[in-house]
Short mmCIF file of C-alpha atoms (C1' of nucleotides) in Angstrom, two decimals:
data_model
loop_
_atom_site.label_atom_id
_atom_site.label_comp_id
_atom_site.label_asym_id
_atom_site.label_seq_id
_atom_site.Cartn_x
_atom_site.Cartn_y
_atom_site.Cartn_z
CA MET A 1 -33.33 73.56 1.59
CA THR A 2 -34.02 75.02 4.96
CA LEU A 3 -36.52 74.20 7.63
CA ARG A 4 -38.77 77.07 8.56
CA VAL A 5 -40.76 77.14 11.77
CA TYR A 6 -43.61 79.35 12.91
CA ASN A 7 -42.76 81.02 16.18
CA THR A 8 -45.59 82.26 18.36
CA LEU A 9 -43.16 84.72 19.91
CA THR A 10 -42.57 86.56 16.63
CA ARG A 11 -45.85 85.56 15.01
CA SER A 12 -44.00 84.60 11.87
CA LYS A 13 -42.06 81.80 10.26
CA SER A 14 -38.31 81.89 10.37
CA GLU A 15 -35.42 79.65 9.54
CA PHE A 16 -34.80 77.02 12.19
CA LYS A 17 -31.45 77.46 13.88
CA THR A 18 -30.48 75.60 17.00
CA ILE A 19 -28.45 76.89 19.89
CA GLU A 20 -26.05 74.02 19.56
CA GLU A 21 -25.21 72.76 16.06
CA GLY A 22 -27.12 69.62 15.19
CA LYS A 23 -28.87 69.34 18.52
CA VAL A 24 -32.39 70.25 19.53
CA ARG A 25 -33.52 70.77 23.10
CA MET A 26 -37.26 70.46 23.14
CA TYR A 27 -39.79 70.74 25.95
CA VAL A 28 -43.49 69.99 25.65
CA CYS A 29 -46.10 70.72 28.30
CA GLY A 30 -47.80 67.47 29.19
CA PRO A 31 -51.12 66.96 30.89
CA THR A 32 -52.25 67.51 34.43
CA VAL A 33 -52.97 63.98 35.51
CA TYR A 34 -56.22 63.95 37.38
CA ASP A 35 -58.27 61.93 34.89
CA SER A 36 -58.02 59.77 31.79
CA ALA A 37 -56.64 61.53 28.74
CA HIS A 38 -58.89 62.29 25.78
CA VAL A 39 -58.12 62.51 22.08
CA GLY A 40 -57.48 66.24 22.42
CA HIS A 41 -54.53 65.41 24.63
CA ALA A 42 -53.46 62.92 22.03
CA MET A 43 -53.33 65.74 19.53
CA PHE A 44 -50.55 67.67 21.22
CA ALA A 45 -48.62 64.47 21.80
CA LEU A 46 -48.99 63.45 18.15
CA VAL A 47 -48.15 66.89 16.80
CA PHE A 48 -44.90 67.14 18.68
CA ASP A 49 -44.06 63.52 18.02
CA ILE A 50 -44.29 64.32 14.32
CA VAL A 51 -42.16 67.43 14.79
CA ARG A 52 -39.60 65.41 16.67
CA ARG A 53 -39.52 62.59 14.12
CA TYR A 54 -39.04 65.04 11.29
CA LEU A 55 -36.22 66.80 13.10
CA ILE A 56 -34.53 63.44 13.54
CA TYR A 57 -35.07 62.72 9.84
CA ARG A 58 -33.40 66.05 9.10
CA GLY A 59 -30.38 64.88 11.02
CA TYR A 60 -30.85 66.48 14.40
CA GLU A 61 -30.26 64.84 17.70
CA VAL A 62 -33.33 65.63 19.76
CA ASP A 63 -33.58 65.86 23.52
CA TYR A 64 -37.30 65.62 24.15
CA VAL A 65 -38.77 66.33 27.55
CA MET A 66 -42.47 66.00 28.35
CA ASN A 67 -43.61 66.79 31.85
CA PHE A 68 -46.47 65.71 34.05
CA THR A 69 -48.14 68.15 36.38
CA ASP A 70 -48.84 65.82 39.27
CA VAL A 71 -49.80 68.29 41.96
CA ASP A 72 -52.56 70.86 41.64
CA ASP A 73 -56.02 71.73 42.92
CA LYS A 74 -57.86 69.36 40.64
CA ILE A 75 -55.76 66.37 41.58
CA ILE A 76 -56.16 67.15 45.25
CA ASP A 77 -59.91 67.68 44.93
CA ARG A 78 -60.42 64.50 42.99
CA ALA A 79 -58.27 62.47 45.36
CA ASN A 80 -60.16 63.84 48.34
CA ARG A 81 -63.48 63.03 46.77
CA LEU A 82 -62.39 59.48 45.96
CA GLY A 83 -60.70 59.14 49.31
CA VAL A 84 -57.37 58.14 47.80
CA ASP A 85 -53.84 59.41 48.05
CA PRO A 86 -53.19 62.22 45.54
CA PHE A 87 -49.80 60.75 44.62
CA GLU A 88 -51.36 57.42 43.83
CA LEU A 89 -54.07 59.04 41.78
CA ALA A 90 -51.49 60.97 39.76
CA GLU A 91 -49.33 57.88 39.38
CA LYS A 92 -52.25 55.92 38.00
CA TYR A 93 -53.04 58.45 35.30
CA ILE A 94 -49.38 58.95 34.41
CA GLU A 95 -49.07 55.24 33.72
CA GLU A 96 -52.30 55.28 31.77
CA PHE A 97 -51.16 58.20 29.66
CA LYS A 98 -47.83 56.58 28.92
CA HIS A 99 -49.76 53.53 27.83
CA ASN A 100 -51.86 55.71 25.50
CA LEU A 101 -48.67 57.17 24.03
CA ARG A 102 -47.36 53.71 23.27
CA ASP A 103 -50.62 52.72 21.61
CA LEU A 104 -50.37 55.81 19.44
CA ASN A 105 -46.84 54.90 18.36
CA ILE A 106 -45.44 58.03 19.96
CA LEU A 107 -41.72 57.84 20.61
CA PRO A 108 -40.92 57.81 24.33
CA ALA A 109 -39.62 61.12 25.63
CA SER A 110 -36.00 61.33 26.68
CA GLU A 111 -37.37 62.14 30.11
CA TYR A 112 -40.75 62.47 31.78
CA PRO A 113 -40.15 64.78 34.74
CA ARG A 114 -42.92 65.49 37.18
CA ALA A 115 -43.51 68.47 39.36
CA THR A 116 -43.25 66.68 42.68
CA ASN A 117 -39.71 65.56 41.89
CA GLU A 118 -38.58 69.14 41.34
CA ILE A 119 -39.47 70.72 44.65
CA ASP A 120 -35.85 71.49 45.56
CA THR A 121 -35.25 73.29 42.29
CA ILE A 122 -38.54 75.13 42.63
CA ILE A 123 -37.76 76.37 46.13
CA LYS A 124 -34.37 77.52 44.94
CA MET A 125 -35.93 79.40 42.05
CA VAL A 126 -38.56 81.05 44.20
CA SER A 127 -35.83 82.18 46.58
CA GLN A 128 -33.91 83.69 43.70
CA LEU A 129 -37.01 85.50 42.49
CA ILE A 130 -37.57 86.97 45.93
CA GLU A 131 -33.93 88.03 46.22
CA LYS A 132 -34.09 89.76 42.86
CA GLY A 133 -37.26 91.57 43.82
CA SER A 134 -39.24 89.73 41.16
CA ALA A 135 -41.46 88.08 43.73
CA TYR A 136 -42.90 88.88 47.13
CA ILE A 137 -44.30 87.00 50.06
CA VAL A 138 -47.80 87.56 51.35
CA ASP A 139 -48.95 85.52 54.27
CA GLY A 140 -47.26 82.30 53.14
CA ASP A 141 -48.07 82.75 49.46
CA VAL A 142 -45.43 83.97 47.06
CA TYR A 143 -46.41 86.06 44.04
CA PHE A 144 -44.49 86.99 40.95
CA ARG A 145 -44.34 90.76 40.49
CA VAL A 146 -45.29 91.18 36.82
CA GLU A 147 -44.31 94.82 36.70
CA THR A 148 -40.67 93.81 37.09
CA ALA A 149 -40.82 91.88 33.86
CA ARG A 150 -40.37 94.64 31.34
CA ASP A 151 -41.61 92.68 28.37
CA TYR A 152 -44.37 90.79 30.13
CA GLY A 153 -46.99 89.92 27.52
CA LYS A 154 -44.58 89.47 24.65
CA LEU A 155 -45.69 85.93 23.89
CA SER A 156 -49.43 86.41 24.06
CA GLY A 157 -49.35 89.88 22.53
CA ARG A 158 -51.03 91.51 25.50
CA LYS A 159 -50.04 94.64 27.27
CA LEU A 160 -50.23 94.77 31.01
CA GLU A 161 -52.40 97.88 30.91
CA GLU A 162 -54.88 96.20 28.60
CA MET A 163 -55.41 93.13 30.68
CA ASN A 164 -58.51 93.34 32.71
CA ALA A 165 -57.85 90.77 35.34
CA GLY A 166 -60.77 90.17 37.56
CA SER A 167 -63.30 90.64 34.83
CA ARG A 168 -64.29 87.07 35.34
CA ILE A 169 -62.79 86.16 38.66
CA ARG A 170 -62.38 87.96 41.95
CA VAL A 171 -59.04 89.62 42.40
CA ASP A 172 -57.06 88.75 45.46
CA GLU A 173 -56.78 92.05 47.30
CA ARG A 174 -53.41 91.14 48.76
CA LYS A 175 -51.71 91.23 45.37
CA GLU A 176 -49.80 94.33 44.36
CA ASN A 177 -51.00 94.00 40.79
CA PRO A 178 -54.06 92.02 39.76
CA MET A 179 -51.96 90.18 37.17
CA ASP A 180 -49.39 88.96 39.67
CA PHE A 181 -49.49 85.18 39.82
CA ALA A 182 -48.60 82.59 42.44
CA VAL A 183 -45.25 80.86 42.31
CA TRP A 184 -45.80 79.26 45.71
CA LYS A 185 -49.11 78.48 47.33
CA LYS A 186 -49.59 78.19 51.05
CA ALA A 187 -51.01 74.84 52.06
CA LYS A 188 -54.50 74.56 53.42
CA PRO A 189 -54.78 72.53 56.59
CA GLY A 190 -54.40 68.82 55.91
CA GLU A 191 -53.35 69.37 52.31
CA LEU A 192 -50.22 67.77 50.96
CA ALA A 193 -47.36 70.23 51.28
CA TRP A 194 -43.63 70.72 51.35
CA ASP A 195 -41.64 72.82 53.80
CA SER A 196 -40.17 76.01 52.50
CA PRO A 197 -38.59 79.20 53.85
CA TRP A 198 -42.06 80.77 53.54
CA GLY A 199 -43.86 78.02 55.33
CA SER A 200 -45.58 74.87 54.27
CA GLY A 201 -47.01 74.86 50.76
CA ARG A 202 -46.72 73.70 47.18
CA PRO A 203 -45.52 75.17 43.89
CA GLY A 204 -47.63 77.27 41.58
CA TRP A 205 -48.37 75.73 38.23
CA HIS A 206 -46.13 77.86 36.04
CA ILE A 207 -42.97 77.59 38.13
CA GLU A 208 -43.07 73.82 37.79
CA CYS A 209 -42.41 73.96 34.08
CA SER A 210 -39.73 76.60 34.51
CA ALA A 211 -38.01 74.33 37.00
CA MET A 212 -38.27 71.21 34.91
CA ASN A 213 -36.85 73.05 31.93
CA LEU A 214 -33.97 74.36 33.95
CA SER A 215 -33.01 71.10 35.58
CA HIS A 216 -33.51 68.85 32.57
CA LEU A 217 -32.61 70.99 29.57
CA GLY A 218 -30.81 74.05 30.87
CA GLU A 219 -31.28 77.81 30.89
CA GLN A 220 -32.00 78.05 27.19
CA ILE A 221 -33.90 75.65 24.96
CA ASP A 222 -34.68 75.46 21.25
CA ILE A 223 -38.33 74.51 21.12
CA HIS A 224 -41.04 74.91 23.71
CA GLY A 225 -44.30 73.31 22.68
CA GLY A 226 -47.82 72.94 23.96
CA GLY A 227 -51.45 73.61 23.15
CA ASN A 228 -52.35 77.16 22.17
CA ASP A 229 -54.61 77.37 25.19
CA LEU A 230 -51.43 77.50 27.27
CA ILE A 231 -50.04 80.62 25.63
CA PHE A 232 -51.64 82.76 28.27
CA PRO A 233 -51.08 82.72 31.12
CA HIS A 234 -49.00 79.58 31.45
CA HIS A 235 -46.25 80.12 28.90
CA GLU A 236 -46.23 83.86 29.35
CA ASN A 237 -45.54 83.33 33.04
CA GLU A 238 -42.97 80.64 32.41
CA ILE A 239 -41.02 83.11 30.31
CA ALA A 240 -41.30 85.84 32.92
CA GLN A 241 -40.01 83.63 35.72
CA THR A 242 -37.25 81.89 33.86
CA GLU A 243 -35.89 85.02 32.25
CA ALA A 244 -36.07 86.91 35.53
CA ILE A 245 -33.77 84.30 36.99
CA THR A 246 -31.39 83.61 34.11
CA GLY A 247 -31.40 87.01 32.42
CA LYS A 248 -31.30 85.17 29.09
CA PRO A 249 -33.90 84.51 26.41
CA PHE A 250 -35.62 81.28 27.40
CA ALA A 251 -36.93 79.37 24.37
CA ARG A 252 -36.01 80.17 20.78
CA TYR A 253 -39.15 78.79 19.18
CA TRP A 254 -42.55 78.64 20.81
CA MET A 255 -44.75 76.18 18.94
CA HIS A 256 -48.45 75.82 19.68
CA ASN A 257 -50.91 73.33 18.30
CA GLY A 258 -54.55 74.19 17.64
CA MET A 259 -57.36 72.69 19.63
CA MET A 260 -59.29 69.63 18.63
CA GLN A 261 -62.91 70.57 18.03
CA LEU A 262 -65.81 68.32 18.86
CA LYS A 263 -69.25 69.58 17.87
CA GLY A 264 -67.74 72.92 16.98
CA GLU A 265 -66.10 73.63 20.27
CA LYS A 266 -62.90 72.81 22.06
CA MET A 267 -62.75 69.34 23.50
CA SER A 268 -62.19 69.72 27.20
CA LYS A 269 -62.93 68.20 30.53
CA SER A 270 -64.82 71.23 31.73
CA THR A 271 -67.35 71.15 28.90
CA GLY A 272 -67.62 67.39 29.06
CA ASN A 273 -67.50 66.88 25.32
CA LEU A 274 -64.64 64.50 25.06
CA VAL A 275 -63.64 61.11 23.76
CA PRO A 276 -61.12 59.21 25.89
CA ILE A 277 -58.13 57.90 23.98
CA SER A 278 -58.74 54.35 25.13
CA GLU A 279 -62.34 54.52 23.92
CA PHE A 280 -61.21 55.71 20.50
CA LEU A 281 -58.60 52.98 20.26
CA ASN A 282 -61.19 50.33 20.99
CA GLU A 283 -62.66 51.06 17.59
CA TYR A 284 -59.84 52.46 15.49
CA SER A 285 -56.12 52.03 15.18
CA GLY A 286 -53.74 54.70 16.38
CA ASP A 287 -52.89 55.34 12.75
CA VAL A 288 -56.38 56.71 12.16
CA LEU A 289 -55.97 59.39 14.79
CA ARG A 290 -52.47 60.16 13.60
CA LEU A 291 -53.70 60.46 10.03
CA LEU A 292 -56.41 62.82 11.23
CA VAL A 293 -53.78 65.02 12.85
CA LEU A 294 -51.48 64.78 9.83
CA SER A 295 -54.21 65.76 7.43
CA SER A 296 -54.37 69.35 8.60
CA TYR A 297 -52.07 72.09 9.75
CA TYR A 298 -51.07 71.55 13.35
CA ARG A 299 -51.73 75.18 14.28
CA SER A 300 -55.33 75.14 13.07
CA PRO A 301 -58.29 73.83 14.99
CA LEU A 302 -58.90 70.20 14.11
CA THR A 303 -62.37 68.93 13.29
CA PHE A 304 -63.16 65.70 15.07
CA ASN A 305 -66.39 63.87 14.34
CA SER A 306 -67.48 60.44 13.21
CA GLU A 307 -67.62 61.42 9.54
CA VAL A 308 -64.05 62.69 9.56
CA VAL A 309 -62.83 59.70 11.53
CA GLU A 310 -64.44 57.32 9.05
CA ALA A 311 -62.93 59.23 6.13
CA ASN A 312 -59.50 58.86 7.67
CA GLN A 313 -60.10 55.19 8.29
CA ARG A 314 -60.70 54.83 4.56
CA ALA A 315 -57.71 57.00 3.74
CA LEU A 316 -55.58 54.71 5.88
CA GLU A 317 -56.81 51.73 3.91
CA ARG A 318 -55.74 53.50 0.76
CA LEU A 319 -52.25 54.02 2.15
CA LEU A 320 -52.14 50.34 3.00
CA SER A 321 -53.07 49.43 -0.56
CA ALA A 322 -49.64 50.62 -1.68
CA LEU A 323 -47.98 47.87 0.33
CA ARG A 324 -49.93 45.02 -1.20
CA PRO A 325 -47.93 42.48 -3.18
CA ALA A 326 -47.90 42.18 -6.96
CA GLN A 327 -50.84 40.57 -8.72
CA PRO A 328 -50.71 36.79 -8.84
CA GLY A 329 -48.66 35.77 -11.84
CA ALA A 330 -47.61 39.30 -12.71
CA ALA A 331 -45.77 39.24 -16.01
CA GLY A 332 -43.53 42.20 -15.33
CA ALA A 333 -44.08 45.86 -16.20
CA SER A 334 -42.62 47.71 -19.16
CA LYS A 335 -39.69 50.07 -18.80
CA ALA A 336 -42.00 52.99 -19.48
CA VAL A 337 -44.22 52.04 -16.55
CA LEU A 338 -41.25 51.57 -14.26
CA ASP A 339 -39.77 54.89 -15.31
CA VAL A 340 -42.97 56.67 -14.37
CA LEU A 341 -42.92 54.94 -11.00
CA ALA A 342 -39.30 55.89 -10.37
CA GLU A 343 -40.02 59.49 -11.31
CA GLN A 344 -42.98 59.66 -8.96
CA LEU A 345 -40.89 58.22 -6.14
CA GLU A 346 -38.37 60.98 -6.61
CA ALA A 347 -41.04 63.67 -6.94
CA THR A 348 -42.71 62.43 -3.77
CA GLN A 349 -39.51 62.37 -1.77
CA GLN A 350 -38.71 65.88 -2.85
CA GLY A 351 -42.22 67.19 -2.32
CA PHE A 352 -42.35 65.58 1.09
CA VAL A 353 -39.29 67.44 2.32
CA GLU A 354 -40.40 70.70 0.74
CA SER A 355 -43.74 70.50 2.51
CA MET A 356 -42.40 69.42 5.87
CA ASP A 357 -39.70 72.06 5.72
CA GLU A 358 -42.40 74.70 5.57
CA ASP A 359 -43.41 74.58 9.22
CA PHE A 360 -44.22 70.87 9.21
CA ASN A 361 -46.88 70.99 6.52
CA SER A 362 -47.89 67.39 7.01
CA ALA A 363 -51.08 67.73 4.96
CA GLY A 364 -49.04 68.78 1.96
CA ALA A 365 -46.57 65.97 2.59
CA LEU A 366 -49.42 63.47 2.74
CA GLY A 367 -50.68 64.71 -0.60
CA HIS A 368 -47.33 63.79 -2.15
CA ILE A 369 -47.41 60.41 -0.47
CA PHE A 370 -50.84 59.70 -1.92
CA ASP A 371 -49.47 60.51 -5.36
CA LEU A 372 -46.93 57.76 -4.79
CA VAL A 373 -49.66 55.39 -3.68
CA ARG A 374 -51.42 55.89 -6.96
CA ALA A 375 -48.21 55.38 -8.92
CA ILE A 376 -47.45 52.14 -7.09
CA ASN A 377 -50.97 50.84 -7.65
CA GLN A 378 -50.78 51.82 -11.29
CA ALA A 379 -47.55 49.89 -11.73
CA ARG A 380 -49.09 46.89 -10.04
CA ALA A 381 -52.08 47.05 -12.36
CA GLU A 382 -49.57 47.16 -15.22
CA GLN A 383 -48.14 43.81 -14.17
CA ALA A 384 -45.20 45.00 -12.07
CA THR A 385 -43.62 42.21 -10.04
CA ASP A 386 -42.80 42.35 -6.35
CA GLU A 387 -39.18 43.08 -7.21
CA GLN A 388 -40.23 45.93 -9.47
CA LEU A 389 -42.51 47.43 -6.84
CA ALA A 390 -40.01 47.06 -4.02
CA PRO A 391 -37.98 50.28 -4.44
CA ALA A 392 -41.08 52.48 -4.49
CA GLN A 393 -42.67 50.59 -1.61
CA THR A 394 -39.50 50.91 0.43
CA GLY A 395 -39.35 54.62 -0.27
CA PHE A 396 -43.01 54.95 0.62
CA LYS A 397 -42.52 53.14 3.91
CA LEU A 398 -39.57 55.33 4.78
CA LEU A 399 -41.66 58.47 4.48
CA THR A 400 -44.66 57.13 6.36
CA ASP A 401 -42.24 56.07 9.09
CA VAL A 402 -41.08 59.66 9.41
CA LEU A 403 -44.70 60.62 10.02
CA GLY A 404 -44.96 57.86 12.60
CA LEU A 405 -47.55 55.82 10.75
CA GLU A 406 -47.34 52.13 11.52
CA LEU A 407 -49.33 50.90 8.52
CA LYS A 408 -49.78 47.49 9.92
CA ALA A 409 -52.51 45.50 8.31
CA THR A 410 -54.70 44.26 11.11
CA GLU A 411 -53.01 41.29 12.62
CA LEU A 412 -55.13 39.17 14.79
CA THR A 413 -53.54 36.37 16.67
CA THR A 414 -53.13 34.50 13.43
CA THR A 415 -50.48 32.05 14.38
CA GLY A 416 -50.88 29.23 11.94
CA ALA A 417 -54.12 30.56 10.47
CA ASP A 418 -52.53 31.42 7.16
CA ALA A 419 -52.07 27.84 6.08
CA PHE A 420 -55.69 27.05 6.81
CA ILE A 421 -56.97 30.04 4.90
CA ASP A 422 -54.78 29.10 1.97
CA LEU A 423 -56.30 25.63 2.13
CA ILE A 424 -59.84 27.01 2.12
CA LEU A 425 -58.98 29.16 -0.89
CA ALA A 426 -57.62 26.17 -2.73
CA LEU A 427 -60.86 24.29 -2.11
CA ARG A 428 -62.87 27.32 -3.12
CA LYS A 429 -60.93 27.49 -6.35
CA GLU A 430 -62.17 24.01 -7.19
CA LEU A 431 -65.72 25.07 -6.46
CA ARG A 432 -65.36 27.99 -8.83
CA GLN A 433 -63.89 25.78 -11.53
CA GLU A 434 -66.97 23.61 -11.19
CA LYS A 435 -69.00 26.86 -11.42
CA LEU A 436 -70.53 26.22 -8.03
CA TYR A 437 -70.67 29.95 -7.51
CA GLN A 438 -73.33 29.92 -4.86
CA LEU A 439 -71.13 27.78 -2.68
CA SER A 440 -67.96 29.75 -3.39
CA ASP A 441 -69.73 33.02 -2.60
CA HIS A 442 -70.92 31.50 0.61
CA VAL A 443 -67.34 30.69 1.55
CA ARG A 444 -66.28 34.22 0.72
CA ASP A 445 -69.06 35.73 2.84
CA LYS A 446 -68.29 33.50 5.78
CA LEU A 447 -64.61 34.35 5.67
CA LEU A 448 -65.41 38.05 5.43
CA LYS A 449 -67.33 37.76 8.66
CA LEU A 450 -64.17 36.36 10.20
CA GLY A 451 -62.24 39.36 8.91
CA VAL A 452 -60.71 37.79 5.83
CA ILE A 453 -61.13 39.67 2.58
CA ILE A 454 -60.93 37.60 -0.58
CA GLU A 455 -60.36 39.24 -3.91
CA ASP A 456 -60.69 37.30 -7.15
CA THR A 457 -58.62 38.21 -10.17
CA PRO A 458 -58.27 36.57 -13.55
CA GLN A 459 -54.96 35.11 -12.37
CA GLY A 460 -56.27 33.73 -9.12
CA SER A 461 -57.52 34.79 -5.72
CA THR A 462 -55.79 36.76 -2.99
CA TRP A 463 -56.72 37.31 0.62
CA ARG A 464 -55.84 39.67 3.42
CA TRP A 465 -57.03 40.55 6.86
CA GLU A 466 -59.63 43.24 7.08
"C1'" G B 1 -64.99 94.61 25.87
"C1'" G B 2 -59.45 93.41 24.79
"C1'" C B 3 -55.81 90.09 22.22
"C1'" G B 4 -55.21 86.30 18.47
"C1'" A B 5 -56.46 82.66 14.62
"C1'" C B 6 -59.48 81.46 10.68
"C1'" G B 7 -63.62 81.32 6.62
"C1'" U B 8 -61.09 77.06 -0.31
"C1'" A B 9 -65.95 71.66 -3.85
"C1'" G B 10 -71.28 67.44 -0.09
"C1'" C B 11 -67.31 66.55 4.15
"C1'" C B 12 -61.90 67.03 5.73
"C1'" A B 13 -58.06 69.90 3.75
"C1'" A B 14 -53.02 71.90 1.02
"C1'" G B 15 -51.77 76.19 -1.46
"C1'" U B 16 -43.90 78.75 -0.55
"C1'" U B 17 -41.73 85.22 -2.10
"C1'" G B 18 -49.30 87.16 -6.15
"C1'" G B 19 -49.01 84.11 -12.48
"C1'" C B 20 -53.51 78.79 -15.25
"C1'" A B 21 -56.95 75.77 -7.46
"C1'" A B 22 -52.68 69.48 -4.14
"C1'" G B 23 -54.48 65.26 -1.71
"C1'" G B 24 -58.15 62.17 1.08
"C1'" C B 25 -63.42 60.75 1.90
"C1'" A B 26 -68.19 60.70 -0.40
"C1'" G B 27 -70.73 60.98 -5.44
"C1'" G B 28 -71.25 60.05 -11.03
"C1'" G B 29 -69.38 57.28 -15.50
"C1'" G B 30 -66.06 53.37 -17.31
"C1'" U B 31 -62.19 49.04 -17.48
"C1'" C B 32 -61.58 44.32 -15.16
"C1'" U B 33 -64.82 40.19 -12.89
"C1'" G B 34 -69.41 34.44 -13.22
"C1'" C B 35 -70.78 37.96 -9.28
"C1'" A B 36 -68.63 40.94 -5.53
"C1'" A B 37 -64.49 43.50 -3.72
"C1'" A B 38 -60.00 45.86 -4.67
"C1'" A B 39 -57.15 48.36 -8.12
"C1'" C B 40 -56.91 51.37 -12.50
"C1'" C B 41 -59.08 55.34 -16.00
"C1'" C B 42 -62.44 59.64 -16.58
"C1'" U B 43 -65.46 63.20 -13.92
"C1'" C B 44 -66.69 66.72 -9.65
"C1'" A B 45 -64.53 74.37 -6.92
"C1'" U B 46 -62.93 80.39 -9.36
"C1'" C B 47 -61.48 80.22 -3.16
"C1'" A B 48 -67.49 84.00 2.97
"C1'" C B 49 -69.22 88.89 0.96
"C1'" G B 50 -68.03 94.05 -0.81
"C1'" G B 51 -64.34 97.42 -2.37
"C1'" G B 52 -59.00 98.58 -3.57
"C1'" U B 53 -53.65 97.87 -5.36
"C1'" U B 54 -51.72 95.18 -9.86
"C1'" C B 55 -50.73 93.38 -16.61
"C1'" G B 56 -52.42 89.54 -13.18
"C1'" A B 57 -54.86 87.95 -6.22
"C1'" G B 58 -57.32 82.25 -2.84
"C1'" U B 59 -52.34 84.52 -1.89
"C1'" C B 60 -51.36 91.98 -0.50
"C1'" C B 61 -54.61 96.43 1.70
"C1'" C B 62 -59.52 98.29 3.76
"C1'" G B 63 -64.46 97.20 5.28
"C1'" U B 64 -68.69 93.81 6.36
"C1'" C B 65 -70.60 89.17 8.00
"C1'" G B 66 -69.51 84.55 10.33
"C1'" U B 67 -66.72 80.67 13.17
"C1'" C B 68 -63.12 79.40 16.86
"C1'" G B 69 -59.37 80.14 20.80
"C1'" C B 70 -57.35 83.02 24.95
"C1'" C B 71 -58.31 86.86 28.73
"C1'" U B 72 -60.16 81.51 34.92
"C1'" C B 73 -57.93 75.38 35.49
"C1'" C B 74 -57.16 73.45 30.44
"C1'" A B 75 -53.02 69.98 25.16
#
RNA sequence: GGCGACGUAGCCAAGUUGGCAAGGCAGGGGUCUGCAAAACCCUCAUCACGGGUUCGAGUCCCGUCGUCGCCUCCA
């Protein structure tokens, strides 16, 4: 069995082979931190977290770097408007985003570099570009000369001649070619800036990522990820710069996730149709958002609306049903029933890997997991005991762990509550034996309002948190 | 206008090299239950449209219509 990965560079799937045996160097473009992150940002983080977790499951050691762009026009503008220090503003949103990542059960990156810590590397790289003739200085700005990059456009599938720069924005007359882009920007008066051989200024957006790759992962990496809105110009330019300097192919696999759609269009700050991560998490668990992402192909646009969110909330509850204990007083299931369960466990494990191996087909993998859920619930209905359910439940949990699902039944601060609820159930049992159903239903309703679900079976009653 | 992705049941969505259309949510029927809930069982599509290739196409080719992304900061 081999893992196949879709590569934007070749526009096809190919077998995944790392530069170094057993080790994956992976870089993912993080957010520009000038505001709170929304669920669209969560999507890229979740997608690549799933990729990373699966690579680990497949036995790779993964070096995972996610950057923060902490200096750019928007941060400066916002800071100026709020009258705060741009560094502090960026710092605040970096911390907030990291907090979001934790809430979403996303594994911490090996490193979280940020642009402002890479200035030395950036200046060195810009100097190299100028020396090689790949960049030129104009009045304190430094531009990359795209015509020196022979295969410029190879990632986005554009040809230099076909690009009509300036169709929507004024072209800077000082540039040799309209498509040339800034690697160093001259500082405006009073703006935060660093000294450089070309005067005071700050790095262009694209060079930051090139620099962070170089200093944290090296000249060549295995996977470069990000949203598909970054393909052009950001990633195209990253390739041009890095390869101009190293003379070597930069990233082996370029992976791009699709955009999250809200009301039929891309969720973004500029259009204002967004849902902050923290707002979402006030109502739903991180698992719901993760399940939403898992339920479709990462490269496709993802539909986000209340109906879909609710459906995934219910789907999550179904996954949780597999982990419930045996029925009270279960007599034990027959060998035939247990054989079916064991077979399904094996089929699910195999199907899971087959799906995930095919460019991380998480939706297909989930389908196999749901088959196992049904099998477990069937066995339980057929009187399987906890011991008999255990192997399948353990196998189930292992796979959902690979997908990063927590599957924690809601746990309130229930310290000591269990004993009291058990007591109430015992009393309610007496009511039911006396056929005081009105009273026992009343107890059930009241407990439900407190988040306790009671289920009555012929063998007795069970309860769980909502 | 250029480049790219996509169009599968009420909704979301999978479908490897073409060979009887996964899964989830919602809906309908049933088992169980004092009732309810959960769980279990049964049920629910010929794949945008029109051509073509083939013994056979959702799956390949052409065209039409439609949706989305990028071409400007953007996950």
